[in-house]
XYZ file of C-alpha atoms in Angstrom:
670
model
C 48.828 14.499 -28.010
C 46.400 11.843 -26.773
C 47.571 10.119 -23.628
C 46.300 7.904 -20.837
C 45.547 11.082 -18.894
C 42.677 11.699 -21.311
C 41.135 8.489 -20.010
C 41.689 8.895 -16.312
C 40.156 5.869 -14.577
C 39.492 4.087 -17.906
C 42.995 2.878 -18.804
C 43.621 -0.879 -19.002
C 46.941 -2.678 -18.605
C 47.936 -6.116 -19.822
C 45.702 -6.184 -22.934
C 47.018 -8.698 -25.500
C 45.978 -8.648 -29.149
C 45.300 -12.140 -30.536
C 47.340 -12.418 -33.712
C 45.435 -15.398 -35.087
C 42.098 -13.612 -34.912
C 40.666 -11.935 -37.994
C 38.798 -8.642 -38.042
C 35.417 -9.028 -36.317
C 33.609 -6.044 -37.801
C 33.542 -2.294 -38.287
C 31.838 0.516 -36.427
C 31.290 4.219 -36.952
C 34.911 5.156 -36.226
C 36.914 1.961 -36.284
C 37.418 -1.701 -36.979
C 36.962 -4.373 -34.317
C 39.304 -7.232 -33.479
C 39.828 -9.718 -30.617
C 42.065 -9.138 -27.582
C 42.679 -10.917 -24.294
C 42.272 -9.028 -21.026
C 42.529 -10.646 -17.578
C 42.211 -14.069 -19.194
C 38.990 -13.163 -21.014
C 38.528 -12.787 -24.779
C 37.186 -9.278 -25.462
C 36.459 -7.082 -28.476
C 38.675 -4.074 -29.207
C 37.834 -1.187 -31.540
C 40.539 1.007 -33.052
C 40.216 4.089 -35.232
C 40.061 3.421 -38.992
C 43.513 4.137 -40.408
C 41.897 5.912 -43.368
C 40.508 8.548 -40.963
C 43.896 9.556 -39.598
C 46.402 8.899 -42.368
C 47.414 11.748 -44.648
C 45.229 14.311 -42.880
C 46.088 17.491 -41.066
C 46.678 17.653 -37.322
C 43.418 19.529 -36.736
C 41.340 16.948 -38.604
C 43.175 14.089 -36.926
C 42.650 15.626 -33.461
C 38.948 15.976 -34.228
C 38.668 12.298 -35.167
C 40.473 11.197 -32.006
C 38.335 13.488 -29.847
C 35.166 11.974 -31.366
C 36.498 8.521 -30.522
C 37.354 9.670 -26.994
C 33.851 11.076 -26.624
C 32.385 7.670 -27.458
C 34.664 6.005 -24.885
C 33.766 8.473 -22.134
C 30.081 8.176 -22.947
C 30.139 4.367 -22.970
C 31.943 4.331 -19.607
C 28.832 5.810 -17.948
C 26.445 3.174 -19.295
C 25.504 0.001 -17.416
C 22.618 -2.053 -18.785
C 22.258 -5.733 -19.770
C 21.018 -4.689 -23.241
C 23.711 -2.101 -23.979
C 27.212 -3.314 -24.915
C 29.524 -3.267 -21.881
C 32.521 -0.920 -22.148
C 35.589 -2.169 -20.221
C 38.231 0.482 -20.804
C 40.918 1.897 -23.120
C 44.494 0.907 -23.906
C 47.307 2.101 -26.172
C 48.980 -0.721 -28.126
C 52.676 -0.471 -28.850
C 52.300 -0.937 -32.621
C 49.833 -0.635 -35.487
C 47.409 2.209 -35.918
C 47.005 2.478 -32.150
C 50.723 3.176 -31.708
C 52.756 6.161 -32.842
C 51.408 7.349 -36.182
C 53.963 9.252 -38.242
C 55.460 10.520 -34.975
C 52.421 12.720 -34.298
C 49.947 11.098 -31.942
C 49.225 7.893 -30.078
C 45.738 6.575 -30.800
C 43.520 4.846 -28.219
C 41.800 1.459 -28.571
C 38.434 0.802 -26.905
C 37.902 -2.595 -25.190
C 34.382 -4.050 -24.871
C 32.723 -7.351 -24.010
C 32.854 -9.965 -26.764
C 29.635 -10.840 -28.614
C 29.180 -13.762 -30.994
C 27.032 -12.235 -33.747
C 24.949 -9.288 -34.909
C 21.323 -9.193 -36.012
C 22.109 -8.709 -39.698
C 24.311 -11.804 -39.729
C 21.820 -13.897 -37.735
C 19.008 -13.126 -40.190
C 21.251 -13.838 -43.192
C 22.442 -17.196 -41.826
C 19.077 -18.680 -40.816
C 16.191 -19.292 -43.160
C 13.673 -19.394 -40.313
C 14.320 -18.001 -36.835
C 11.907 -19.253 -34.104
C 9.335 -16.600 -33.374
C 10.003 -16.594 -29.609
C 13.648 -15.669 -30.323
C 12.484 -12.841 -32.607
C 10.249 -11.465 -29.859
C 13.080 -11.794 -27.336
C 15.521 -9.895 -29.576
C 13.242 -6.933 -30.316
C 12.234 -6.801 -26.654
C 15.905 -6.687 -25.614
C 16.566 -3.848 -28.079
C 13.567 -1.916 -26.737
C 14.865 -2.352 -23.159
C 18.316 -1.064 -24.126
C 16.826 1.887 -25.994
C 14.515 2.602 -23.067
C 17.597 2.826 -20.827
C 19.351 5.272 -23.189
C 16.266 7.476 -23.546
C 15.763 7.574 -19.765
C 19.455 8.166 -19.055
C 20.433 11.466 -17.432
C 21.406 13.158 -19.654
C 19.258 11.746 -22.441
C 21.132 9.753 -25.119
C 19.920 9.489 -28.734
C 21.610 6.677 -30.655
C 21.021 8.165 -34.169
C 22.295 5.084 -36.022
C 20.143 2.235 -34.759
C 20.166 -0.583 -37.299
C 20.533 -4.412 -37.331
C 24.285 -3.941 -37.817
C 24.466 -2.295 -34.385
C 22.415 -4.928 -32.547
C 24.892 -7.504 -31.203
C 23.958 -10.942 -29.847
C 25.273 -13.349 -27.209
C 25.345 -17.121 -27.687
C 21.898 -17.227 -26.014
C 20.533 -14.567 -28.412
C 20.498 -11.814 -25.791
C 20.550 -8.586 -27.831
C 22.668 -5.545 -26.923
C 22.834 -2.122 -28.564
C 26.326 -1.153 -29.710
C 28.272 1.458 -31.684
C 27.447 4.693 -29.905
C 30.062 6.527 -31.959
C 27.477 8.842 -33.511
C 25.127 8.995 -30.530
C 24.296 12.408 -29.106
C 23.781 13.503 -25.517
C 20.977 16.042 -25.162
C 21.011 18.001 -21.912
C 17.819 19.457 -20.533
C 18.950 23.048 -21.094
C 20.430 22.565 -24.564
C 18.863 22.991 -27.988
C 18.034 20.032 -30.198
C 18.728 21.626 -33.608
C 21.926 20.060 -34.898
C 23.770 19.253 -38.071
C 22.471 16.682 -40.510
C 22.383 13.342 -38.754
C 24.522 10.373 -39.800
C 23.095 6.870 -39.852
C 21.861 3.984 -41.980
C 19.546 5.622 -44.530
C 16.974 2.802 -44.735
C 16.356 3.125 -40.987
C 16.323 6.913 -40.717
C 13.134 8.955 -40.217
C 12.291 11.768 -42.677
C 13.095 14.605 -40.247
C 16.776 13.586 -40.057
C 17.327 14.023 -43.794
C 16.871 17.784 -43.629
C 19.820 20.176 -43.391
C 19.236 21.089 -39.743
C 17.117 18.347 -38.172
C 15.458 18.645 -34.793
C 15.839 15.221 -33.331
C 15.092 13.434 -30.110
C 13.845 10.030 -28.915
C 11.236 9.684 -31.750
C 14.155 9.390 -34.189
C 15.326 6.143 -32.542
C 11.739 4.891 -32.249
C 11.399 5.166 -36.040
C 14.661 3.244 -36.532
C 13.486 0.620 -34.031
C 10.429 -0.030 -36.216
C 12.817 -0.918 -39.045
C 14.588 -3.395 -36.751
C 11.257 -5.067 -35.947
C 10.464 -5.385 -39.677
C 13.933 -6.765 -40.399
C 13.727 -9.292 -37.542
C 10.266 -10.668 -38.266
C 10.290 -10.613 -42.082
C 13.996 -11.594 -42.244
C 14.409 -9.103 -45.084
C 16.241 -5.785 -45.190
C 13.359 -3.248 -45.110
C 14.454 -1.034 -47.988
C 11.764 1.656 -48.447
C 10.217 2.286 -51.853
C 10.599 5.639 -53.651
C 9.250 8.542 -51.660
C 6.907 9.566 -54.451
C 4.414 7.733 -56.654
C 2.682 8.794 -59.875
C -1.018 9.538 -59.367
C -2.832 8.840 -62.678
C -5.900 10.858 -61.641
C -4.051 14.120 -61.207
C -1.251 13.080 -63.576
C 1.648 14.007 -61.330
C 3.813 12.555 -58.612
C 2.670 12.699 -54.979
C 4.626 12.092 -51.788
C 4.224 8.778 -49.983
C 3.940 8.399 -46.218
C 6.824 6.503 -44.617
C 4.513 3.695 -43.502
C 3.397 3.193 -47.119
C 6.996 3.117 -48.310
C 7.414 -0.003 -46.140
C 3.985 -1.526 -46.797
C 5.380 -4.619 -48.533
C 7.220 -5.577 -45.325
C 4.335 -4.704 -43.019
C 2.100 -7.037 -45.038
C 4.514 -9.872 -44.234
C 3.986 -9.408 -40.478
C 1.695 -12.413 -40.210
C 0.883 -15.074 -37.621
C 2.328 -14.323 -34.189
C 4.053 -11.205 -35.570
C 0.769 -9.611 -36.657
C 0.075 -8.411 -33.111
C 3.025 -5.989 -33.491
C 1.939 -4.618 -36.871
C -0.162 -1.680 -35.516
C 2.677 -0.772 -33.140
C 5.224 -0.700 -35.989
C 2.891 1.499 -38.050
C 2.669 3.975 -35.148
C 6.475 4.049 -34.875
C 6.768 4.829 -38.618
C 4.571 7.921 -38.421
C 5.972 10.863 -40.423
C 5.217 13.187 -37.504
C 7.724 12.560 -34.657
C 5.195 13.838 -32.108
C 2.757 11.067 -33.066
C 5.189 8.220 -32.471
C 4.898 6.355 -29.148
C 7.633 6.592 -26.517
C 10.057 3.701 -26.326
C 8.747 2.945 -22.816
C 5.239 2.393 -24.227
C 6.714 0.336 -27.067
C 8.671 -1.800 -24.621
C 5.607 -2.535 -22.489
C 3.503 -3.558 -25.503
C 6.212 -5.883 -26.809
C 6.620 -7.478 -23.389
C 2.898 -8.259 -23.189
C 3.004 -9.837 -26.664
C 6.206 -11.746 -25.929
C 5.156 -13.507 -22.744
C 2.634 -15.859 -24.267
C 4.254 -16.398 -27.646
C 5.953 -19.689 -26.827
C 2.664 -21.427 -26.092
C 0.907 -19.807 -29.044
C 3.583 -21.194 -31.364
C 2.581 -24.749 -30.532
C -0.356 -26.729 -31.986
C -3.304 -27.225 -29.641
C -2.557 -30.893 -29.015
C 1.011 -29.985 -27.998
C -0.349 -27.316 -25.656
C -2.706 -29.838 -24.067
C 0.109 -32.347 -23.629
C 2.341 -29.620 -22.196
C -0.353 -28.703 -19.646
C -0.737 -32.342 -18.622
C 3.016 -32.697 -18.155
C 3.097 -29.497 -16.109
C 0.326 -30.792 -13.847
C 2.215 -34.030 -13.309
C 5.322 -32.037 -12.464
C 3.341 -30.124 -9.832
C 2.144 -33.345 -8.252
C 5.624 -34.900 -8.305
C 7.171 -31.787 -6.796
C 4.494 -31.733 -4.132
C 5.369 -35.296 -3.161
C 9.072 -34.422 -3.148
C 8.436 -31.553 -0.738
C 6.434 -33.855 1.537
C 9.143 -36.554 1.456
C 11.924 -34.041 2.075
C 10.053 -32.635 5.033
C 9.587 -36.096 6.557
C 13.249 -36.946 5.972
C 14.297 -33.796 7.776
C 12.080 -34.656 10.747
C 12.738 -38.411 10.964
C 16.195 -39.092 9.529
C 18.347 -36.087 8.786
C 20.360 -34.501 11.579
C 20.150 -30.716 11.919
C 22.468 -28.527 9.881
C 26.013 -28.574 11.292
C 25.046 -30.794 14.259
C 26.526 -30.674 17.767
C 28.629 -27.575 17.140
C 27.795 -26.350 20.640
C 29.540 -29.377 22.166
C 32.857 -28.336 20.632
C 33.323 -31.664 18.851
C 33.098 -30.035 15.403
C 34.890 -27.242 13.587
C 34.232 -25.558 10.218
C 36.780 -25.959 7.428
C 36.647 -23.271 4.728
C 37.401 -24.011 1.060
C 37.692 -21.302 -1.615
C 35.317 -21.791 -4.572
C 35.137 -20.031 -7.959
C 34.598 -16.275 -7.523
C 31.221 -14.673 -8.090
C 31.282 -12.950 -11.537
C 30.712 -9.532 -9.925
C 31.154 -7.881 -6.530
C 27.973 -8.220 -4.514
C 26.590 -8.034 -1.008
C 23.167 -8.600 0.564
C 22.204 -10.869 -2.329
C 19.282 -13.295 -2.342
C 20.054 -16.971 -2.918
C 18.037 -20.074 -3.763
C 19.208 -23.639 -4.420
C 17.920 -26.469 -6.616
C 19.492 -29.585 -8.164
C 23.061 -28.735 -7.107
C 22.749 -25.260 -8.577
C 22.867 -22.018 -6.601
C 21.010 -19.010 -8.057
C 22.096 -15.524 -6.919
C 20.336 -12.214 -7.673
C 18.931 -9.043 -6.181
C 22.032 -7.881 -4.347
C 23.859 -4.563 -4.099
C 26.917 -4.084 -6.295
C 29.171 -1.318 -7.624
C 28.686 -2.976 -11.036
C 25.272 -1.879 -12.360
C 24.887 -4.940 -14.601
C 25.062 -7.195 -11.552
C 21.821 -5.696 -10.208
C 19.958 -6.915 -13.300
C 21.688 -10.261 -13.628
C 20.844 -13.754 -12.354
C 24.028 -15.737 -11.684
C 23.987 -19.537 -11.424
C 26.678 -21.623 -9.720
C 27.062 -25.324 -10.545
C 28.232 -27.087 -7.377
C 29.453 -30.134 -9.315
C 31.699 -28.196 -11.727
C 32.589 -25.187 -9.516
C 31.556 -22.871 -12.363
C 29.485 -19.681 -12.607
C 27.228 -18.790 -15.532
C 24.599 -16.136 -16.309
C 20.968 -16.610 -17.242
C 19.282 -14.271 -19.734
C 18.274 -11.043 -17.908
C 14.957 -11.423 -16.075
C 13.820 -7.815 -16.569
C 13.919 -7.288 -12.771
C 16.533 -5.894 -10.445
C 16.440 -6.077 -6.641
C 13.989 -8.951 -7.189
C 14.180 -12.110 -5.070
C 15.141 -15.420 -6.770
C 13.178 -18.332 -5.352
C 12.214 -21.889 -6.278
C 8.420 -22.178 -6.489
C 7.075 -25.627 -7.313
C 10.405 -26.682 -8.788
C 10.632 -23.593 -11.025
C 13.078 -20.694 -10.702
C 11.194 -17.413 -10.264
C 12.109 -13.758 -9.665
C 9.661 -12.100 -7.280
C 9.024 -8.356 -7.154
C 11.864 -5.829 -7.255
C 12.045 -3.130 -9.934
C 11.509 -3.496 -13.672
C 14.656 -2.858 -15.708
C 12.656 -1.102 -18.443
C 10.861 1.452 -16.273
C 12.847 1.385 -12.991
C 9.500 1.201 -11.201
C 8.761 -1.176 -8.335
C 6.700 -4.148 -9.424
C 4.410 -6.962 -8.299
C 5.512 -9.147 -11.199
C 6.561 -12.785 -10.729
C 8.725 -13.955 -13.663
C 9.520 -17.667 -14.125
C 12.472 -19.039 -16.095
C 11.532 -21.439 -18.897
C 14.390 -23.887 -19.542
C 13.117 -24.849 -23.004
C 12.864 -21.376 -24.529
C 15.533 -19.836 -22.246
C 13.186 -16.930 -21.548
C 11.402 -15.454 -18.533
C 7.605 -15.900 -18.622
C 4.521 -15.230 -16.490
C 3.826 -18.706 -15.115
C 2.630 -17.878 -11.607
C 0.166 -15.063 -10.806
C 1.521 -11.621 -9.960
C 1.595 -10.484 -6.338
C -1.376 -8.552 -5.006
C 0.889 -5.674 -4.016
C 4.019 -4.064 -5.472
C 7.059 -5.236 -3.479
C 10.755 -4.443 -3.788
C 13.163 -6.518 -1.644
C 10.513 -8.551 0.215
C 11.219 -11.592 2.384
C 10.389 -14.885 0.655
C 10.226 -18.440 1.990
C 8.492 -21.698 0.981
C 6.850 -24.237 3.326
C 5.605 -27.377 1.543
C 3.236 -26.176 -1.195
C 2.942 -22.627 0.183
C 5.207 -19.726 -0.787
C 5.130 -16.786 1.637
C 6.075 -13.246 0.553
C 6.237 -10.605 3.278
C 7.128 -6.939 3.640
C 9.233 -5.123 1.074
C 8.803 -1.559 -0.113
C 6.585 0.357 -2.505
C 6.429 3.956 -3.717
C 3.460 6.100 -2.672
C 3.120 9.852 -3.315
C 6.846 10.236 -4.012
C 7.737 8.450 -0.756
C 9.193 5.009 -0.069
C 6.767 3.004 2.090
C 8.035 -0.114 3.883
C 5.266 -2.737 4.207
C 4.252 -5.181 6.932
C 1.594 -7.244 5.116
C 1.980 -10.889 4.067
C 0.814 -12.833 0.995
C 0.682 -16.590 0.518
C 0.471 -18.627 -2.713
C -0.483 -22.289 -2.867
C 1.668 -23.083 -5.902
C -0.178 -26.375 -6.438
C -3.337 -24.406 -7.198
C -1.685 -21.351 -8.829
C -4.982 -19.461 -8.691
C -3.931 -16.271 -6.920
C -1.943 -14.856 -4.036
C -3.931 -14.474 -0.825
C -3.357 -11.760 1.743
C -3.359 -13.265 5.255
C -4.567 -11.812 8.532
C -1.279 -11.889 10.412
C 1.081 -9.071 9.485
C 4.786 -8.817 10.219
C 5.584 -7.550 13.732
C 6.890 -4.300 12.179
C 7.257 -2.989 8.596
C 10.462 -4.437 7.106
C 12.370 -5.034 3.870
C 15.688 -6.570 2.734
C 15.534 -9.678 4.920
C 15.756 -13.428 4.335
C 13.409 -15.487 6.534
C 13.983 -19.196 7.110
C 11.878 -22.127 8.315
C 13.300 -23.864 11.378
C 11.547 -26.224 13.814
C 8.140 -25.415 12.243
C 8.690 -21.703 12.832
C 9.222 -18.855 10.386
C 12.253 -16.979 11.721
C 13.418 -13.432 10.912
C 16.755 -12.034 12.115
C 18.027 -8.661 10.859
C 16.059 -6.486 8.471
C 15.767 -2.910 7.234
C 13.055 -1.093 9.157
C 10.596 1.615 8.087
C 13.179 4.268 8.959
C 15.487 2.573 6.390
C 17.926 1.596 9.159
C 19.071 -1.916 9.967
C 17.432 -3.629 12.963
C 18.866 -6.782 14.577
C 15.699 -7.829 16.439
C 14.765 -11.504 15.979
C 11.179 -12.710 15.594
C 9.565 -16.101 15.067
C 6.073 -17.490 14.523
C 4.587 -20.904 13.775
C 4.527 -21.039 9.983
C 1.197 -22.902 10.009
C -0.375 -19.966 11.892
C 0.463 -17.648 8.989
C -0.897 -20.069 6.381
C -4.093 -20.772 8.352
C -4.685 -17.065 8.973
C -5.508 -16.728 5.287
C -8.815 -18.459 5.987
C -9.914 -15.833 8.516
C -12.263 -13.041 7.478
C -11.323 -10.509 10.133
C -7.870 -9.547 11.316
C -9.148 -9.204 14.879
C -10.056 -12.899 14.910
C -6.370 -13.822 14.890
C -4.321 -12.691 17.907
C -0.741 -11.602 17.337
C 1.404 -14.721 17.605
C 4.862 -13.368 16.849
C 7.455 -14.215 19.513
C 10.206 -11.664 20.094
C 13.514 -13.438 20.636
C 16.775 -12.031 21.970
C 18.125 -9.692 19.329
C 21.208 -10.721 17.369
C 24.507 -9.306 18.580
C 25.361 -7.810 15.172
C 23.613 -5.910 12.408
C 23.558 -7.084 8.766
C 24.107 -10.695 9.732
C 22.810 -13.660 7.697
C 20.678 -16.621 8.772
C 21.779 -20.121 7.796
C 18.852 -21.768 5.917
C 17.032 -24.558 7.797
C 19.537 -24.525 10.676
C 18.318 -25.973 13.944
C 19.041 -24.353 16.332
C 19.152 -21.089 14.345
C 22.595 -19.832 13.265
C 23.773 -16.417 12.077
C 26.938 -15.609 10.116
C 29.050 -12.425 10.124
C 27.715 -8.906 10.514
C 28.844 -5.579 11.932
C 28.425 -3.482 15.047
C 26.866 -0.035 15.167
C 30.152 1.626 14.170
C 30.423 -0.543 11.030
C 33.209 -2.823 12.342
C 32.820 -6.262 10.776
C 32.884 -9.627 12.541
C 33.776 -13.165 11.461
C 31.667 -14.758 14.191
C 29.240 -17.602 13.552
C 26.698 -17.761 16.355
C 24.012 -20.240 17.363
C 20.875 -19.454 19.376
C 20.812 -21.155 22.761
C 17.171 -21.469 23.788
C 17.987 -22.301 27.405
C 19.925 -19.075 27.996
C 17.981 -17.081 25.365
C 21.234 -15.814 23.896
C 23.424 -16.084 20.764
C 26.627 -17.994 21.486
C 29.768 -17.918 19.385
C 30.505 -21.393 17.966
C 32.933 -20.801 15.089
C 34.086 -18.149 12.620
C 34.319 -17.208 8.950
C 37.690 -17.172 7.220
C 37.577 -13.348 7.456
C 35.399 -10.614 8.943
C 32.547 -9.402 6.719
C 28.869 -8.544 6.744
C 25.847 -8.833 4.411
C 26.882 -12.231 3.055
C 24.468 -14.550 1.260
C 24.133 -18.130 2.524
C 23.184 -21.289 0.597
C 22.724 -24.612 2.426
C 24.330 -27.456 0.456
C 23.598 -30.398 2.740
C 23.223 -31.205 6.417
C 26.722 -30.108 7.399
C 27.832 -27.607 4.758
C 27.023 -24.078 3.643
C 28.237 -21.799 0.856
C 28.971 -18.181 1.819
C 28.706 -15.732 -1.092
C 30.000 -12.171 -1.383
C 29.559 -9.668 1.407
C 31.370 -6.456 2.277
C 34.461 -5.785 4.393
C 34.206 -2.037 5.010
C 31.622 0.398 6.275
C 31.551 4.164 6.632
C 31.154 6.153 3.432
C 29.229 4.858 0.449
C 32.434 4.784 -1.623
C 34.187 2.668 1.020
C 31.284 0.229 1.214
C 31.036 -0.119 -2.557
C 34.769 -0.647 -2.988
C 34.779 -3.446 -0.426
C 32.002 -5.563 -1.938
C 33.328 -9.083 -2.474
C 33.351 -11.698 -5.208
C 34.593 -14.337 -2.750
C 32.661 -17.623 -2.504
C 33.588 -20.183 0.153
C 32.378 -23.613 1.231
C 32.160 -24.108 4.982
C 31.922 -27.714 6.116
C 31.463 -28.956 9.684
C 33.971 -31.692 10.470
C 34.305 -34.007 13.447
C 37.320 -33.456 15.665
C 38.732 -36.826 16.757
């Protein structure tokens, strides 16, 4: 008998089937319909009734076990380009209920998608080429994740039917019902593989195929042909009559699909050689999906501009230049307003004439702490934090202050990268690439028009994961972070500066950080760059506070020798708590929350008193927590995002990550 015990930790309660919803589709083992779970419309897959009706108990148990295997396997997967499994429930009626008194059948619940690739191609006569590149790149990223999973996962039935799409055309691999897990110490000779015949490589059609990642790479080539030609790539006969020798000869797989390869023209032609490599009859000659992914990414990045006529490109460049100049003026004006007109953030709190009122805002879509935050045009962008939900590490969340609503941008391809506004554009700086899980120097910029991430600004000079990032006028400063050298994590102390008006290249400056550090958020206050709390080279938190004139860092880029510039960092009184957060642009500097050495959290908000050289308590959070993210909304209000309420073991810390978002506003006490 199947029961909830078979899905320990995966069972869902309160799932409601929507009666007015028709069947959404069919997978390897079951049909898919809509349900409601925790107020969200989701997709639910149940076992095909034909597989369990009028069969013996042994056969029925085998079918249910296969379905269970898919559920358990999906529960271990977390990637923005692989369909998200939510859990399992047992409905009280229908095929998922009691079937002929023998067995209750489980129903799998997944995230809802709006379309699949087959349907998209059928419905649209011409799909924009940048969307085509984005889709195949997404599929390659998802496949790269499966092939690099431990243990390795082979999909075995990769086809356009199993590539699902969001409303923004983000592609996700689905239907792992026939996927196989291959452990390092197990053999690879298995029974004849199932799958969609037109997308299957020749080695899988034998009685006992030896299959591995090259099998999926071959199928992926078919998806590329289908996407770019917008035709189902049905191969020709596998033999052809040779008039010279007057008998039939076997055709190579690439030749069987030649008519579709010849239609890879224009922007798609750059992928033609890659597709031919993937279609090689010899599995050993096919490229790895990691290599495929990297080649597609290079081709994808510039495709939007290449789509446009030259006069449109020229006009676009002129508009971009004007935007740079306008943004430059805005930065200058904002800076003057701060100096001449605007009061400091949360003014006069030390006098006791103000208090902070906390208002609950819409929850963050996922639990997160130690996130990075940047703000522009009443929108708060959050990324790069730590979360028990793997997808959250890859995702960029955006909060609209006006509507109190969270949304998600298409995945940037980074995780642990720092979101930051450079020259009016949202960028993700450094971190690790989702495809390779390697630390990177890449700077990806979000393009509002194409809804894709592109290379607009130059890449950093050095690989950096979790660096500190801050902007002063037209200069963006990136400092510290970590890289990987000879199998060891190395925390850095060097600093790079980019003049985003010029966009030419990052420049390494002569003044380094006072010590190697990562996972910190510097701010600019009173013409100084200020750092409070960071992770040191020993990978432990340090609450020492440092400051330096920001102009000294920028000017040090003009010096030829490091020795020409004396060390100008000022060591301030260390903060009273670890894992605290600086309030952006606050003057005097303010820190929020944190924990002591034992892990006990605090709700204190403290301000630096320069006269006594100490941090004085001025107010408090609504509850004790550490590692919050802070966004400054205006001159007397901040938004506090996420954080964690427990310390100790890793499990405790993960379980206490928050989704809470609160607005704190300084108000005058009459």
